[in-house]
mmCIF file of C-alpha atoms and ligand atoms in Angstrom:
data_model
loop_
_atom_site.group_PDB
_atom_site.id
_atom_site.type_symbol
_atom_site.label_atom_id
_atom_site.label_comp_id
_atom_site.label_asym_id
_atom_site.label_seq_id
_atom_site.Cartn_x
_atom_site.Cartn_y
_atom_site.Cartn_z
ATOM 1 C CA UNK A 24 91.292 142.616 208.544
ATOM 2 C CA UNK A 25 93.209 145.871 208.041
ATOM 3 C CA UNK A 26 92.253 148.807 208.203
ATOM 4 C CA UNK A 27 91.713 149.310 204.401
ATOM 5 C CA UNK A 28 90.082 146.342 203.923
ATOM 6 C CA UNK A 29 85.894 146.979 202.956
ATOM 7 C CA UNK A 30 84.193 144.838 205.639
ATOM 8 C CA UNK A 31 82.631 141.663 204.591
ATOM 9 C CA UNK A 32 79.552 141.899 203.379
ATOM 10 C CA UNK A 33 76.200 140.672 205.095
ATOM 11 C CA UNK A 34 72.969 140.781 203.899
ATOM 12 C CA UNK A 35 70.809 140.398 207.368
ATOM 13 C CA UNK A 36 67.298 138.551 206.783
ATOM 14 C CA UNK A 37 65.105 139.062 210.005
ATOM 15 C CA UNK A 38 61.443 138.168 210.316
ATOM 16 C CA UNK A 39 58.565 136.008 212.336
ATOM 17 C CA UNK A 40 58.537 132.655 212.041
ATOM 18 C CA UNK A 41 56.843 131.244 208.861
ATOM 19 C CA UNK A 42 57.748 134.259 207.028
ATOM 20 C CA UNK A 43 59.857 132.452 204.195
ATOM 21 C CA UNK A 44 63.153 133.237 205.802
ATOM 22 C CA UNK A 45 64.800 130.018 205.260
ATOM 23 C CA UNK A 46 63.658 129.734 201.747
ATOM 24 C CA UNK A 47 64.238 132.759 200.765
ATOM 25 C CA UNK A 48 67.845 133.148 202.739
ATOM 26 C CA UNK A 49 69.219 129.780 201.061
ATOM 27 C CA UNK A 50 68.205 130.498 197.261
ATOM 28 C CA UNK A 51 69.682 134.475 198.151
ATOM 29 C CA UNK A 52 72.986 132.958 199.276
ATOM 30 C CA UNK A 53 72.806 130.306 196.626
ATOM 31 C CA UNK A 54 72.108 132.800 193.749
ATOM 32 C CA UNK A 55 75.243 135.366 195.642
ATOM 33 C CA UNK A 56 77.545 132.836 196.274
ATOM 34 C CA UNK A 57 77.325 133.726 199.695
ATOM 35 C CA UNK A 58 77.843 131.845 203.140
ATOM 36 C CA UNK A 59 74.632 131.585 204.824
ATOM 37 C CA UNK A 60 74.026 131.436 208.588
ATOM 38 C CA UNK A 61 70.600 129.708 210.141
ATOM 39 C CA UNK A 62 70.821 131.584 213.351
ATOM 40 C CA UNK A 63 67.433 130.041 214.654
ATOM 41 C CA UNK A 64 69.645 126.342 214.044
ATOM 42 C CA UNK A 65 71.659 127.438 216.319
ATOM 43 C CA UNK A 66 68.816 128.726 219.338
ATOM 44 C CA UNK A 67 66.796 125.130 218.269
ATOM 45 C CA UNK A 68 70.129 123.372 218.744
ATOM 46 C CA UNK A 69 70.949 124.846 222.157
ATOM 47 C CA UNK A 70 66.734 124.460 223.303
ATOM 48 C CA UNK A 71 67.567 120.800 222.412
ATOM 49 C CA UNK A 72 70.643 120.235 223.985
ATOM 50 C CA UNK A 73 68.937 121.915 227.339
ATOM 51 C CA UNK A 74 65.924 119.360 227.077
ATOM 52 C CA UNK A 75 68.111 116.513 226.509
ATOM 53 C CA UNK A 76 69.981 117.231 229.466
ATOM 54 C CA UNK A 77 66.932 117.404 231.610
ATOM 55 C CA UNK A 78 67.457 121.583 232.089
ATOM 56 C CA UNK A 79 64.951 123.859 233.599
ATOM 57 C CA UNK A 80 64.223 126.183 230.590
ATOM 58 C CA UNK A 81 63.620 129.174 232.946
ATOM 59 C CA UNK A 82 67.031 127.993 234.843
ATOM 60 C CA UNK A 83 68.559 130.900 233.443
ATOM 61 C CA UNK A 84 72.308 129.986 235.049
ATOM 62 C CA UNK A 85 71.761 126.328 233.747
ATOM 63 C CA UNK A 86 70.895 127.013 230.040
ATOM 64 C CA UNK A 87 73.441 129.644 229.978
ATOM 65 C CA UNK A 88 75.722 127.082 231.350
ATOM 66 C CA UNK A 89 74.783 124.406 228.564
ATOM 67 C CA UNK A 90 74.940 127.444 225.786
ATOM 68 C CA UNK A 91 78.347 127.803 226.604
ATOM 69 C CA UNK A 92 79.371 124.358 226.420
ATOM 70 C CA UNK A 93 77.068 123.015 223.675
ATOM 71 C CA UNK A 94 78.660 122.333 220.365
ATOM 72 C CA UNK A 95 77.197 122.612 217.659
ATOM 73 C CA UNK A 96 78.554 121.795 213.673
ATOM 74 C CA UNK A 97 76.686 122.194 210.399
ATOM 75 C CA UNK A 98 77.397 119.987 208.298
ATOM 76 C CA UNK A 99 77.087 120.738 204.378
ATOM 77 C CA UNK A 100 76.630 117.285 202.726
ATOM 78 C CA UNK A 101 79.251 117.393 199.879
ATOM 79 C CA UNK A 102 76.770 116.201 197.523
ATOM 80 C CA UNK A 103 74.273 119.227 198.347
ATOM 81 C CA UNK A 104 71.021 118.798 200.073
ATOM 82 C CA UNK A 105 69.975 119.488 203.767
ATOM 83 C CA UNK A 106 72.826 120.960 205.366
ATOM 84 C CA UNK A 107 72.569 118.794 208.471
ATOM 85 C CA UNK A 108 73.031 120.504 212.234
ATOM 86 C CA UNK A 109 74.721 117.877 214.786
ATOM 87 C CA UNK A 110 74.740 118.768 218.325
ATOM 88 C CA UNK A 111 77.107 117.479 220.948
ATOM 89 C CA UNK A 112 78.002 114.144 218.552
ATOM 90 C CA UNK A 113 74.195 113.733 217.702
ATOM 91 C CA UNK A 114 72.418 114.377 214.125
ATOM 92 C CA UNK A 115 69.598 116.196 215.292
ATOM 93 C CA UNK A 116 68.997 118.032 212.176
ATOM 94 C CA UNK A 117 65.376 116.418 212.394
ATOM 95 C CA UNK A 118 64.817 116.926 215.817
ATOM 96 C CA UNK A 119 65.530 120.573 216.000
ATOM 97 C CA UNK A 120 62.651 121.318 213.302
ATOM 98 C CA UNK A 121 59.697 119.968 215.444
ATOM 99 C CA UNK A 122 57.753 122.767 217.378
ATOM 100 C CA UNK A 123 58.557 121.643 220.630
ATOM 101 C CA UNK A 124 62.195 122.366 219.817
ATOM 102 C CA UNK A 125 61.040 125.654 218.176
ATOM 103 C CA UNK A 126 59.382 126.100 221.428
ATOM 104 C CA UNK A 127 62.009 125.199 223.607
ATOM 105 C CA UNK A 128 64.106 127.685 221.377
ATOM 106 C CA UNK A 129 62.143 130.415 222.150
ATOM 107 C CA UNK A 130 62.347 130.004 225.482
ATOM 108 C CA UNK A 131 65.866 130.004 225.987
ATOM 109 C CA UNK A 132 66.334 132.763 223.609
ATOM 110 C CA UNK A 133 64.957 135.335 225.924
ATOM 111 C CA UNK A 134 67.958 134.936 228.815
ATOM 112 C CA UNK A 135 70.436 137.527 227.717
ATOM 113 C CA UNK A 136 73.171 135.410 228.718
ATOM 114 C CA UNK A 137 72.101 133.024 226.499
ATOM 115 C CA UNK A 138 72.335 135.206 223.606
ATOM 116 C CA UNK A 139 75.513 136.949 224.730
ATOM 117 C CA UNK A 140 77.068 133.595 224.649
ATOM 118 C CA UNK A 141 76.129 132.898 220.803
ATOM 119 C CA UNK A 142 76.799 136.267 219.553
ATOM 120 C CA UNK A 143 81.017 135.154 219.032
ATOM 121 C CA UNK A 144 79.422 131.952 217.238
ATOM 122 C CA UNK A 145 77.204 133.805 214.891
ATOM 123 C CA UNK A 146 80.020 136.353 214.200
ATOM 124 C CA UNK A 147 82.081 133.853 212.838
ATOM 125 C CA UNK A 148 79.938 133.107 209.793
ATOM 126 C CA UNK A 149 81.051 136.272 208.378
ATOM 127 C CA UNK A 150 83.515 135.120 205.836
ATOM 128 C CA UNK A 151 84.246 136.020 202.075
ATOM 129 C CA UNK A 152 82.990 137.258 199.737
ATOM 130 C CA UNK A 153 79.768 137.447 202.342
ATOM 131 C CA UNK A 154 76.798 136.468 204.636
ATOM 132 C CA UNK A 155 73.418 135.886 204.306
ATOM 133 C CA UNK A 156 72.130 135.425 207.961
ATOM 134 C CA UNK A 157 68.538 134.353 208.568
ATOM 135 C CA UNK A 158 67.308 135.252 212.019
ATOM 136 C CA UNK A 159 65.467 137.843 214.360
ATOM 137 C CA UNK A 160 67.998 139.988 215.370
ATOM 138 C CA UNK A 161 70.652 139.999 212.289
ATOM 139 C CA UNK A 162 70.040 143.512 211.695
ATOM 140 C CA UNK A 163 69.183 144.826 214.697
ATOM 141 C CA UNK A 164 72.093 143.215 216.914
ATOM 142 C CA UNK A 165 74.075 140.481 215.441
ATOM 143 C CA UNK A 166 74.918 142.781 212.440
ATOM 144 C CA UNK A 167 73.560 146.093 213.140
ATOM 145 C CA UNK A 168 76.772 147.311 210.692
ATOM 146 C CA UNK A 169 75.075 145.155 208.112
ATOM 147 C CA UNK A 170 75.160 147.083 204.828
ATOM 148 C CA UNK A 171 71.796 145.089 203.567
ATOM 149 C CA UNK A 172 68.839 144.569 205.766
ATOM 150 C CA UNK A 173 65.678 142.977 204.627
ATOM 151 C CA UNK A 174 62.555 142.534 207.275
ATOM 152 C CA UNK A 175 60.348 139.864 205.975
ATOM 153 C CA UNK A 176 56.703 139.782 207.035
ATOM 154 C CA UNK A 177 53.176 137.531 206.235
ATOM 155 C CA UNK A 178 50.289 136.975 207.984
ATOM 156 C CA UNK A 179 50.026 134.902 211.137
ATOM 157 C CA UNK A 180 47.372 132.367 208.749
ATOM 158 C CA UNK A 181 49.605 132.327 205.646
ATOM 159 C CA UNK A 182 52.890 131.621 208.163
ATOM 160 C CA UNK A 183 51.086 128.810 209.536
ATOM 161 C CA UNK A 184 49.886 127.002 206.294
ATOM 162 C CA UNK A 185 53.239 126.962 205.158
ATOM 163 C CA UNK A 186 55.042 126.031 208.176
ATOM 164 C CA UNK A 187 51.836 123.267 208.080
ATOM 165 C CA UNK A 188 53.242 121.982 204.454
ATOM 166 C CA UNK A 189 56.755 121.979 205.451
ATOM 167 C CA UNK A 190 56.424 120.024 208.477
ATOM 168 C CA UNK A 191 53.863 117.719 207.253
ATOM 169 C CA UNK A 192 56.601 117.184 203.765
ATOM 170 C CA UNK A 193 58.602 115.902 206.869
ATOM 171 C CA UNK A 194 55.973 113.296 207.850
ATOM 172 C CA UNK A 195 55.371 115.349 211.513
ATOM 173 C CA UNK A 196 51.811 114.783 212.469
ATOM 174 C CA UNK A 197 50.495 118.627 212.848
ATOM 175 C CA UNK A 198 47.288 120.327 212.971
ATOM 176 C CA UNK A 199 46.726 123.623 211.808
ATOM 177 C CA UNK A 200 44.889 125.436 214.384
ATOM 178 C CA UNK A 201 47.618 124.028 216.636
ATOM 179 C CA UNK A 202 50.466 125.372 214.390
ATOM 180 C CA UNK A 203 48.566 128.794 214.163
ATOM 181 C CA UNK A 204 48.393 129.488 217.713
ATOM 182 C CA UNK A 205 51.753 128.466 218.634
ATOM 183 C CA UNK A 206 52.958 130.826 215.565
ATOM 184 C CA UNK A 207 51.413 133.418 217.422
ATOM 185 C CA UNK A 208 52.752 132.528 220.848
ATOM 186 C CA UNK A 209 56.205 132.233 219.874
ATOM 187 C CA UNK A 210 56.152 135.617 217.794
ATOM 188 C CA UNK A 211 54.235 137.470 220.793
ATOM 189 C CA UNK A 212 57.337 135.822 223.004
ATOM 190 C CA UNK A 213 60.029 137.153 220.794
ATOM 191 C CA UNK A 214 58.382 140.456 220.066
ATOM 192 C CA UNK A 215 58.002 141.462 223.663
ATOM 193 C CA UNK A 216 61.383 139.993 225.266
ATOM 194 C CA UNK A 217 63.525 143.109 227.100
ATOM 195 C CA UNK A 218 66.981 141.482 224.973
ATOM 196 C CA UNK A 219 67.094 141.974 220.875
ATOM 197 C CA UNK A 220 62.971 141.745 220.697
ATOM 198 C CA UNK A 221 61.674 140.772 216.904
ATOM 199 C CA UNK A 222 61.513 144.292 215.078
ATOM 200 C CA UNK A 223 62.833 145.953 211.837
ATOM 201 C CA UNK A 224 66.146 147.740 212.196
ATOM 202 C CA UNK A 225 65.301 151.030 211.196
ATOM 203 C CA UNK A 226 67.402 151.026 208.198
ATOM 204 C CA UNK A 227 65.529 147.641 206.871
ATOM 205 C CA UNK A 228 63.428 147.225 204.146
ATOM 206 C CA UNK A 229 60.237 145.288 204.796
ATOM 207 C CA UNK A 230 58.847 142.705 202.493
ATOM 208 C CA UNK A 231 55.480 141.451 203.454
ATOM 209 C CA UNK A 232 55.279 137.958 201.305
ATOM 210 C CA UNK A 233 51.589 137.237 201.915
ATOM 211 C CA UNK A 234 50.488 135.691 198.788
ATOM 212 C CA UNK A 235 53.595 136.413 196.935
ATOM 213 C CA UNK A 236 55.673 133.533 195.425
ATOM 214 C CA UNK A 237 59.166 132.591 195.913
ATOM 215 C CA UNK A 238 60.853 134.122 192.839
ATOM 216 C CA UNK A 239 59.350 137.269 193.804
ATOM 217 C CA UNK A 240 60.663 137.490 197.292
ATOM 218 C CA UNK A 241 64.087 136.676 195.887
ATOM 219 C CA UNK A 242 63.751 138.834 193.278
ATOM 220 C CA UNK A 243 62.995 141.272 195.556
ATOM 221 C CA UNK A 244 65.424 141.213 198.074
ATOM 222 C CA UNK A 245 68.255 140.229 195.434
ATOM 223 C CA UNK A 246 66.938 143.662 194.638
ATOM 224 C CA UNK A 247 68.590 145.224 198.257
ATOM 225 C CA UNK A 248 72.008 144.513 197.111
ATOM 226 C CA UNK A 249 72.208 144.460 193.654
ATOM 227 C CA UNK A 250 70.847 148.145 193.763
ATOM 228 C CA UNK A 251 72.966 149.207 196.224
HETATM 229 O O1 LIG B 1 63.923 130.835 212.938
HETATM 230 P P1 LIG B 1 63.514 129.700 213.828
HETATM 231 O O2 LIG B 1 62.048 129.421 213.851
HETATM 232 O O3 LIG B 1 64.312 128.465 213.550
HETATM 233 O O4 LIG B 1 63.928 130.177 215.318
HETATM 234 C C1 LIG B 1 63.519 129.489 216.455
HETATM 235 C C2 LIG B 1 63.454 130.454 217.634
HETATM 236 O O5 LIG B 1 64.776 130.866 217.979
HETATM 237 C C3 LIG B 1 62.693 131.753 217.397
HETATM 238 O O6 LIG B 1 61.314 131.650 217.680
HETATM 239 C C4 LIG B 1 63.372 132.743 218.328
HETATM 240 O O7 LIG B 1 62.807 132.687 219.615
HETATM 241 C C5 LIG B 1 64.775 132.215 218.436
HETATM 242 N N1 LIG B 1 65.703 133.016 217.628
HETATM 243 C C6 LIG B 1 66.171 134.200 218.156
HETATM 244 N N2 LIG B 1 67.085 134.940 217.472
HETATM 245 C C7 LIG B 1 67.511 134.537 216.279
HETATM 246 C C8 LIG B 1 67.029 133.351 215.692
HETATM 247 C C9 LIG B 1 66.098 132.605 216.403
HETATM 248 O O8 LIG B 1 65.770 134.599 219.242
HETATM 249 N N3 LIG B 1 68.423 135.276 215.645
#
């Protein structure tokens, strides 16, 4: 880029799990014409890789290790569809969406080395004519220069009936007072880690979705840039 070249756009979508990120991030990017980047694919896909080597998740030097040489491709189908996420060789674009992976995910994403090691690979989604990236820390770290910034929000209960729906759509066998209490671990985990914690930026503007349908969450943050 030169110097007078406007930086690429991104629009950065941050939020608890269960908040309608994915959703919401894929019809945005759709409707923009925008690349999108599933950040949380990408922390899943390394807390996979980790298990199936038989890694220590607290092994801090070992996941960091297996972050650095895990390889990860998306994989857009040409004929649309499930963009599918294959790690080391392997299609584990089912795998990564269980909770255990989401779990495992979690875990690693609190080593700092871990997420200093992804930051070059999350970067390199930003591509014209822009970005929509779905995560926790788009805004805060990833893309703090981020001219868009959205913060999207429910409650714990409506978070876990939907991630309930989704997963049971897939055929997982779920319960929902399981799925509500590890919603609640998992966001107490990555709103108190020391490195990029779940929070707004403080230039973001929050959209709590309880209740509200899915037009009206795009609508609304369609809203951020089109107004800008
Ligand atoms: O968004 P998703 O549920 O797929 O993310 C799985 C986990 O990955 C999150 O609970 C979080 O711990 C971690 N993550 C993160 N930073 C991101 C995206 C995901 O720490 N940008």
């Amino acid at each position: 880029m030169s110097k007078s070249d406007k930086p690429v756009p991104v629009l950065a979508i941050d939020g608890p799990s269960g908040s309608g990120k994915g959703t919401i991030s894929r019809v945005v990017a759709e409707t923009l014409g925008w690349h999108l980047l599933d950040s949380g694919a990408i922390y899943r896909a390394v807390g996979y890789a980790a298990g199936m080597a038989g890694i220590d998740l607290s092994d801090a030097a070992a996941v960091t290790r297996c972050t650095e040489t895990t390889k990860i491709v998306f994989r857009a189908p040409k004929d649309g569809g499930e963009t599918h996420v294959i790690v080391n060789g392997h299609d584990a674009t089912d795998e990564i969406r269980t909770e255990t992976c989401g779990a495992a995910a979690s875990a690693i994403a609190v080593i700092p080395a871990v997420r200093a090691a992804l930051l070059d690979k999350q970067r390199s989604f930003r591509k014209a004519p822009g970005l929509v990236a779905d995560g926790r820390d788009m805004g805060t770290v990833v893309f703090a220069d981020a001219p868009y910034k959205v913060f999207l929000t429910a409650s714990a209960e409506e978070r876990a009936r939907r991630r309930y729906k989704q997963l049971k759509e897939k055929g997982l066998a779920v319960t929902l007072s399981t799925l509500l209490r590890e919603i609640e671990a998992r966001d107490e985990r990555d709103a108190t880690r020391k490195v990029a914690p779940l929070r707004p930026a403080t230039d973001a503007v929050i959209v709590d979705t309880t209740g509200m349908p899915v037009d009206e969450v795009v609508a609304r943050v369609l809203a951020v840039v089109q107004s800008a």
